[in-house]
Each structure stands twice: as C-alpha cells, then as structure tokens.
Short mmCIF file of C-alpha atoms in Angstrom, two decimals:
data_model
loop_
_atom_site.label_atom_id
_atom_site.label_comp_id
_atom_site.label_asym_id
_atom_site.label_seq_id
_atom_site.Cartn_x
_atom_site.Cartn_y
_atom_site.Cartn_z
CA MET A 1 -50.13 -25.59 162.37
CA LYS A 2 -50.57 -26.00 158.87
CA ARG A 3 -51.25 -22.44 158.15
CA ILE A 4 -48.40 -21.62 160.05
CA LEU A 5 -45.92 -23.93 157.65
CA LEU A 6 -47.76 -22.45 154.38
CA ALA A 7 -47.00 -18.76 155.59
CA SER A 8 -43.47 -19.59 156.55
CA ALA A 9 -43.20 -21.19 152.69
CA SER A 10 -45.05 -18.31 151.20
CA VAL A 11 -42.77 -15.47 152.73
CA VAL A 12 -39.68 -17.29 151.66
CA ALA A 13 -40.87 -17.35 148.17
CA PHE A 14 -42.14 -14.08 147.96
CA ALA A 15 -38.81 -12.98 149.38
CA GLY A 16 -36.97 -14.39 146.46
CA ALA A 17 -38.74 -12.72 144.24
CA ALA A 18 -37.93 -9.51 145.94
CA ALA A 19 -34.10 -10.12 145.13
CA ALA A 20 -32.94 -11.82 148.29
CA GLU A 21 -29.34 -11.90 149.29
CA VAL A 22 -27.71 -15.12 148.06
CA THR A 23 -24.05 -16.59 149.23
CA PHE A 24 -22.44 -19.60 148.16
CA GLY A 25 -19.94 -21.63 149.87
CA GLY A 26 -18.78 -25.27 149.22
CA SER A 27 -15.89 -27.80 149.02
CA ALA A 28 -14.64 -29.86 146.08
CA THR A 29 -12.73 -33.06 146.18
CA LEU A 30 -10.33 -34.68 143.70
CA GLY A 31 -8.60 -38.18 144.37
CA TYR A 32 -6.74 -40.97 142.75
CA ASN A 33 -7.04 -44.62 143.89
CA ASP A 34 -5.39 -47.65 141.78
CA GLU A 35 -8.39 -49.59 142.58
CA ILE A 36 -10.73 -47.45 140.30
CA GLU A 37 -10.74 -47.92 136.61
CA ASN A 38 -9.32 -44.96 135.15
CA GLY A 39 -8.10 -43.98 138.80
CA PHE A 40 -9.81 -40.56 139.43
CA PHE A 41 -12.70 -39.94 141.52
CA TRP A 42 -14.48 -36.58 142.45
CA GLU A 43 -17.04 -34.92 144.55
CA THR A 44 -18.34 -31.42 144.66
CA ASP A 45 -20.76 -29.77 147.34
CA LEU A 46 -22.08 -26.17 146.85
CA ASN A 47 -23.83 -24.52 150.03
CA VAL A 48 -26.50 -22.20 148.90
CA ASN A 49 -27.94 -19.44 151.81
CA LEU A 50 -30.74 -17.12 151.00
CA ARG A 51 -31.65 -14.50 153.24
CA GLN A 52 -34.46 -11.61 152.95
CA GLU A 53 -35.01 -8.79 155.42
CA LEU A 54 -38.42 -8.04 155.31
CA ASN A 55 -40.32 -4.80 156.49
CA ASN A 56 -41.67 -5.91 159.81
CA GLY A 57 -38.07 -6.67 161.15
CA LEU A 58 -38.49 -10.72 160.43
CA VAL A 59 -35.92 -12.08 158.24
CA ALA A 60 -36.82 -15.05 155.61
CA GLY A 61 -33.96 -17.36 154.93
CA ALA A 62 -33.48 -20.62 153.29
CA SER A 63 -30.22 -23.23 153.18
CA PHE A 64 -29.32 -25.99 150.77
CA THR A 65 -26.62 -28.13 149.62
CA ILE A 66 -26.06 -29.04 145.67
CA ASN A 67 -23.89 -32.33 145.38
CA ILE A 68 -22.04 -33.36 142.38
CA ASN A 69 -20.76 -36.97 142.84
CA ASP A 70 -19.01 -39.27 140.74
CA GLU A 71 -21.35 -42.42 141.64
CA ASN A 72 -19.82 -45.10 139.63
CA GLU A 73 -16.19 -45.98 141.48
CA GLU A 74 -15.55 -48.83 138.67
CA ASP A 75 -15.37 -46.35 135.84
CA ALA A 76 -14.58 -42.44 136.99
CA PHE A 77 -15.04 -41.12 133.54
CA ASN A 78 -17.88 -42.84 132.00
CA ASP A 79 -20.33 -39.83 132.56
CA SER A 80 -21.84 -40.99 135.74
CA GLU A 81 -21.82 -37.77 137.23
CA ASP A 82 -25.29 -37.41 139.52
CA ILE A 83 -26.31 -34.14 140.86
CA THR A 84 -28.45 -34.26 143.76
CA VAL A 85 -29.76 -31.75 146.47
CA ASP A 86 -29.06 -32.88 150.16
CA GLY A 87 -32.06 -33.36 152.53
CA ASP A 88 -30.38 -30.50 154.63
CA VAL A 89 -33.11 -28.08 153.39
CA VAL A 90 -33.97 -25.27 156.13
CA LEU A 91 -36.48 -22.99 156.14
CA SER A 92 -36.29 -20.11 158.73
CA LEU A 93 -38.45 -17.03 159.77
CA THR A 94 -36.32 -15.06 162.71
CA MET A 95 -36.34 -11.67 164.22
CA GLU A 96 -32.67 -10.60 165.77
CA GLY A 97 -32.93 -10.67 169.70
CA MET A 98 -36.61 -12.18 169.63
CA GLY A 99 -36.23 -15.66 168.28
CA GLY A 100 -37.53 -17.74 164.86
CA LEU A 101 -39.09 -20.40 163.34
CA PHE A 102 -37.47 -23.27 161.82
CA PHE A 103 -38.52 -26.44 159.20
CA GLY A 104 -36.55 -28.73 157.90
CA ASP A 105 -33.34 -30.36 158.73
CA THR A 106 -32.81 -28.47 162.09
CA ALA A 107 -31.94 -29.50 165.39
CA TYR A 108 -34.22 -30.33 167.95
CA ALA A 109 -35.18 -28.31 170.92
CA ALA A 110 -33.65 -30.52 173.69
CA GLU A 111 -30.45 -31.45 171.36
CA THR A 112 -30.19 -27.37 170.80
CA HIS A 113 -29.98 -26.29 174.68
CA TRP A 114 -28.62 -29.15 176.48
CA ASP A 115 -25.11 -28.81 178.16
CA PRO A 116 -23.77 -31.97 180.29
CA ALA A 117 -20.95 -32.55 182.46
CA GLY A 118 -19.14 -34.83 180.61
CA THR A 119 -20.17 -37.99 179.35
CA MET A 120 -23.37 -39.61 180.75
CA ALA A 121 -25.33 -42.64 180.79
CA ALA A 122 -29.13 -41.09 180.75
CA ASP A 123 -29.18 -38.33 178.45
CA GLY A 124 -29.52 -39.64 175.06
CA PHE A 125 -31.53 -36.98 173.33
CA SER A 126 -32.39 -37.02 170.05
CA GLU A 127 -30.00 -35.53 167.69
CA GLN A 128 -30.61 -34.31 164.16
CA GLY A 129 -29.90 -36.87 161.70
CA ASP A 130 -31.75 -36.26 158.66
CA GLU A 131 -35.20 -35.94 159.73
CA THR A 132 -37.85 -33.33 159.06
CA VAL A 133 -38.27 -31.09 162.12
CA ILE A 134 -40.02 -28.01 163.29
CA ARG A 135 -38.75 -25.98 166.08
CA GLY A 136 -39.38 -22.40 167.55
CA ASP A 137 -37.08 -20.17 169.64
CA VAL A 138 -37.59 -17.31 171.61
CA ILE A 139 -35.26 -15.30 173.25
CA TYR A 140 -36.25 -13.14 176.59
CA GLY A 141 -34.51 -11.81 179.44
CA GLY A 142 -31.21 -13.49 178.36
CA VAL A 143 -32.83 -16.72 178.65
CA GLU A 144 -33.32 -18.83 175.19
CA ALA A 145 -35.89 -21.63 174.79
CA SER A 146 -37.05 -23.81 172.60
CA VAL A 147 -39.63 -26.39 171.30
CA SER A 148 -39.75 -28.65 168.57
CA TYR A 149 -41.80 -31.92 167.06
CA ASN A 150 -40.42 -34.23 164.74
CA VAL A 151 -42.41 -34.21 161.26
CA ALA A 152 -41.13 -37.17 159.04
CA ASP A 153 -38.05 -39.44 159.48
CA ALA A 154 -35.23 -39.47 158.04
CA ASP A 155 -36.79 -41.40 154.88
CA GLY A 156 -39.21 -38.72 154.41
CA ASP A 157 -42.07 -41.14 155.82
CA ALA A 158 -44.34 -38.48 157.54
CA ALA A 159 -45.88 -39.31 161.16
CA ASP A 160 -49.67 -39.26 161.51
CA ASP A 161 -49.76 -36.43 164.13
CA LEU A 162 -46.74 -34.30 165.20
CA ASP A 163 -44.35 -36.68 167.30
CA GLN A 164 -41.84 -36.46 170.16
CA LEU A 165 -42.29 -33.15 171.94
CA SER A 166 -39.15 -31.79 172.69
CA ILE A 167 -38.26 -28.68 175.20
CA GLY A 168 -35.08 -27.02 176.17
CA ALA A 169 -33.91 -23.62 177.35
CA SER A 170 -30.52 -22.23 178.77
CA GLY A 171 -29.12 -19.16 179.92
CA ALA A 172 -27.28 -17.45 182.99
CA ILE A 173 -28.77 -16.25 186.22
CA SER A 174 -26.05 -14.25 188.25
CA ASN A 175 -23.08 -16.22 188.60
CA PHE A 176 -24.80 -19.30 187.14
CA THR A 177 -25.53 -20.64 183.75
CA PHE A 178 -28.16 -23.63 183.44
CA SER A 179 -29.70 -25.75 180.92
CA VAL A 180 -32.95 -27.67 180.88
CA ALA A 181 -34.09 -30.60 178.52
CA TYR A 182 -37.03 -32.73 178.07
CA GLN A 183 -38.30 -35.04 175.10
CA GLU A 184 -41.47 -37.25 175.59
CA GLU A 185 -41.60 -40.76 174.10
CA SER A 186 -41.71 -41.10 170.78
CA ASP A 187 -44.84 -42.77 168.98
CA ALA A 188 -43.01 -43.83 165.74
CA GLU A 189 -43.32 -47.67 164.98
CA ASP A 190 -40.39 -49.55 166.35
CA LEU A 191 -39.90 -52.20 163.18
CA GLY A 192 -36.63 -53.42 164.68
CA THR A 193 -38.59 -56.13 166.12
CA LEU A 194 -42.15 -57.21 165.45
CA CYS A 195 -44.90 -60.12 166.26
CA VAL A 196 -46.07 -61.63 163.14
CA ASP A 197 -49.21 -63.63 162.54
CA PRO A 198 -50.32 -64.21 166.45
CA ILE A 199 -53.46 -66.19 166.66
CA GLY A 200 -56.09 -64.55 168.48
CA ILE A 201 -54.81 -61.18 168.56
CA PRO A 202 -56.32 -58.00 166.85
CA PRO A 203 -54.14 -56.22 164.27
CA GLY A 204 -51.70 -53.37 165.44
CA THR A 205 -51.86 -54.59 169.30
CA GLU A 206 -48.34 -54.20 170.67
CA LEU A 207 -46.92 -57.54 172.33
CA THR A 208 -43.74 -58.74 174.07
CA GLU A 209 -41.69 -61.50 172.85
CA GLU A 210 -42.99 -63.91 175.35
CA GLU A 211 -46.80 -62.76 174.47
CA CYS A 212 -46.56 -63.17 170.77
CA LEU A 213 -45.03 -66.61 171.12
CA ASP A 214 -47.76 -67.57 173.45
CA ALA A 215 -49.88 -66.38 170.68
CA ASP A 216 -48.23 -68.70 168.48
CA GLY A 217 -46.88 -65.71 166.30
CA THR A 218 -43.22 -65.53 164.93
CA TRP A 219 -41.20 -62.72 166.67
CA GLU A 220 -38.94 -61.04 163.78
CA GLU A 221 -35.46 -59.21 165.22
CA ASP A 222 -35.40 -56.92 162.10
CA ALA A 223 -38.80 -56.77 160.54
CA SER A 224 -37.70 -54.06 158.10
CA SER A 225 -36.32 -57.57 156.10
CA LEU A 226 -40.07 -58.47 155.89
CA ASP A 227 -41.54 -58.66 152.35
CA ASP A 228 -44.51 -56.59 153.70
CA PHE A 229 -42.25 -54.20 155.16
CA ASP A 230 -43.80 -50.98 153.79
CA GLY A 231 -41.44 -48.02 154.99
CA GLU A 232 -43.78 -46.54 157.62
CA TYR A 233 -43.10 -43.88 159.88
CA ASN A 234 -39.72 -45.03 161.91
CA HIS A 235 -36.42 -44.32 162.99
CA ASP A 236 -34.65 -47.52 162.18
CA ASP A 237 -32.38 -46.31 159.62
CA ASP A 238 -31.22 -43.40 162.19
CA ASP A 239 -28.92 -44.43 165.02
CA ASP A 240 -29.20 -40.63 166.41
CA PHE A 241 -32.83 -40.61 167.23
CA ASN A 242 -33.79 -42.12 170.41
CA GLY A 243 -37.62 -42.64 171.19
CA ASP A 244 -37.35 -42.79 174.90
CA GLU A 245 -38.61 -39.71 177.35
CA ILE A 246 -35.81 -38.29 178.91
CA PHE A 247 -35.49 -35.40 181.16
CA GLY A 248 -31.88 -33.34 182.25
CA VAL A 249 -31.03 -30.51 184.12
CA SER A 250 -27.32 -29.02 184.60
CA VAL A 251 -25.91 -26.17 186.29
CA GLY A 252 -22.54 -24.38 185.92
CA THR A 253 -20.59 -21.75 187.84
CA THR A 254 -17.00 -20.36 188.06
CA PHE A 255 -15.24 -20.59 191.64
CA GLY A 256 -11.80 -19.88 192.56
CA GLY A 257 -10.99 -20.11 188.96
CA ALA A 258 -12.15 -23.37 188.27
CA ASP A 259 -15.20 -24.11 185.94
CA LEU A 260 -17.62 -26.41 187.78
CA GLN A 261 -20.50 -28.18 186.04
CA PHE A 262 -23.06 -30.16 187.71
CA ALA A 263 -25.80 -32.27 185.57
CA TYR A 264 -28.52 -34.83 186.15
CA ALA A 265 -30.48 -36.81 183.50
CA THR A 266 -33.24 -39.47 183.80
CA ASN A 267 -34.46 -41.69 181.06
CA ARG A 268 -38.08 -42.42 182.19
CA THR A 269 -38.44 -44.97 179.46
CA ASP A 270 -35.79 -47.35 180.86
CA ASP A 271 -36.13 -46.21 184.34
CA THR A 272 -32.55 -45.17 184.46
CA SER A 273 -30.72 -42.12 185.62
CA SER A 274 -27.17 -40.68 185.59
CA ILE A 275 -25.32 -37.82 187.47
CA GLY A 276 -22.11 -35.94 185.94
CA LEU A 277 -19.56 -33.76 187.32
CA GLU A 278 -16.87 -31.47 185.50
CA ALA A 279 -14.22 -29.23 186.65
CA SER A 280 -11.66 -27.52 184.71
CA TYR A 281 -8.86 -25.21 185.73
CA PRO A 282 -6.70 -23.23 183.44
CA PHE A 283 -2.88 -23.42 183.76
CA GLY A 284 -0.67 -20.95 182.48
#
C-alpha cells in the first residue's frame, strides 16, 4: 500500500515538471458590518487544479484551495490577513473509462455510490469531512465500483492501520438501476466516553459504564476535555463520520412514466434497519 502511494505522489511530481495543465477558479467576498472596527471584512478562495496526461493513458492530477482570510474581526485593517491551504488536497491517478486512484480529501466508496429512497433511518454511511481517504474506482460493463479506507481523521491524526473498509457499486441492468454499499465498523477510539482509573483493570480494556463504576472508575462523558487527552486517532470532531457497520441496497426503475425507488439499509452495530420507498411522476 505504501509503495502505491509513493508511486502516485511521484507521478504527480514528475507531471508537474513536464508542464502540467493548470486551471484556476475561486471566489471573493467583501462585506461590511458595523460591529467590526473599520467595518470591512473579506475572504478570498483560489481553487487550483493540475492535470497531466501521461504516455500510457493515465492522467495524473492534484487539486487544492488557497485561502486568504481576514482572521481578526475586531480590526479588519491591521494587516491580519492569513494565507492558508485548505485540507481538501486530492491526488489522483485515473484512466478514462477504466477507473482511478484517489488520495486525500475524497469521498468514501459507500458514500460515492449509495442511492437511498428518500430519508432513511439506518443508512448513515460515513461522509467526507476533511479526513484523509484512499479510494480506488473501477468501471466495467456499465458498472462502477469503489473500495476505500480511512487513513487519518479530520485533525490529521493517522490510524495505526487502514480503518473502516468501505465498498460501493452502482450501475444499470436492463431497465433497472441499482446501488450497493457497505462499511465495516471503525476501529477509531471513541473519545466521547472514557473510563478513568478503574481498579484492577488492564490499561486499554474497553468497559461499559456499569463495568467502569463497578471497578471504582470515573465515567467521563467528554474525554476530550481531560488534561491527558492527546488527540489520538478519533472522529469526535467530525459529525459526518459514522463508526458503525452498515449495509444498504437499492433498486430503481421506471414504470408507466413513474420513477420508482426501493431501498433497504441495516445498521449491524445498533441492530436496526429501515426500508425506503420513493415514487415520482412528472406533470406538464
């Protein structure tokens, strides 16, 4: 796995040396608020995309955003501008009609392909929220499939091993469309609750609240506030990440001019499931 990542990074680097195609985009905001000293505030985002076609049909790419912000709202004209590069850096290596490899602030496999039937209770697949993800895509016979892993949390803390396998596929067969998605349970440490100083319990043992109190421990509802919190790999700062094991399948078709969608999802960690049925018909 490490060899693949190093090779990808090297290809992008050499592509830049060969005069890669570079495109720019972005936005700028200028505003006035009478609660800010001198009144004016501003923000500028510059989106940078690099692309290079290689001789073997592969396309190497990279994208990132440069921010120029006024960080001090108390005094907007005191030279307090701050230039930063967002965490949404994505490296890619793709081949048209075949698939590709993506690394960085990119979507998970299940998130990429899952097509629910309306709002469902048990299909809370993890969604991208500044984590570092590695995802591979493949296209074959009209079916697109992906597999991904989480590499680091939103704070940049890396997992000991690749975490939360995520798989997704979608496509069309005859008059039917389908999507299948699965993610395994995450190994990320849940720092929302923690048992502190239990008596006679080996360090690192996972305890329930009842077991913690029985061992004369202290049950902390928000362990991130503890003095010894070291910011280990976790997703407490990202509400879009779901550490549960989830599976979902959906099927759609058109019948009598109406679009029909049926979906089933199950959260195997919470032992819950939900069914969705959606129908739409155009008028006029």
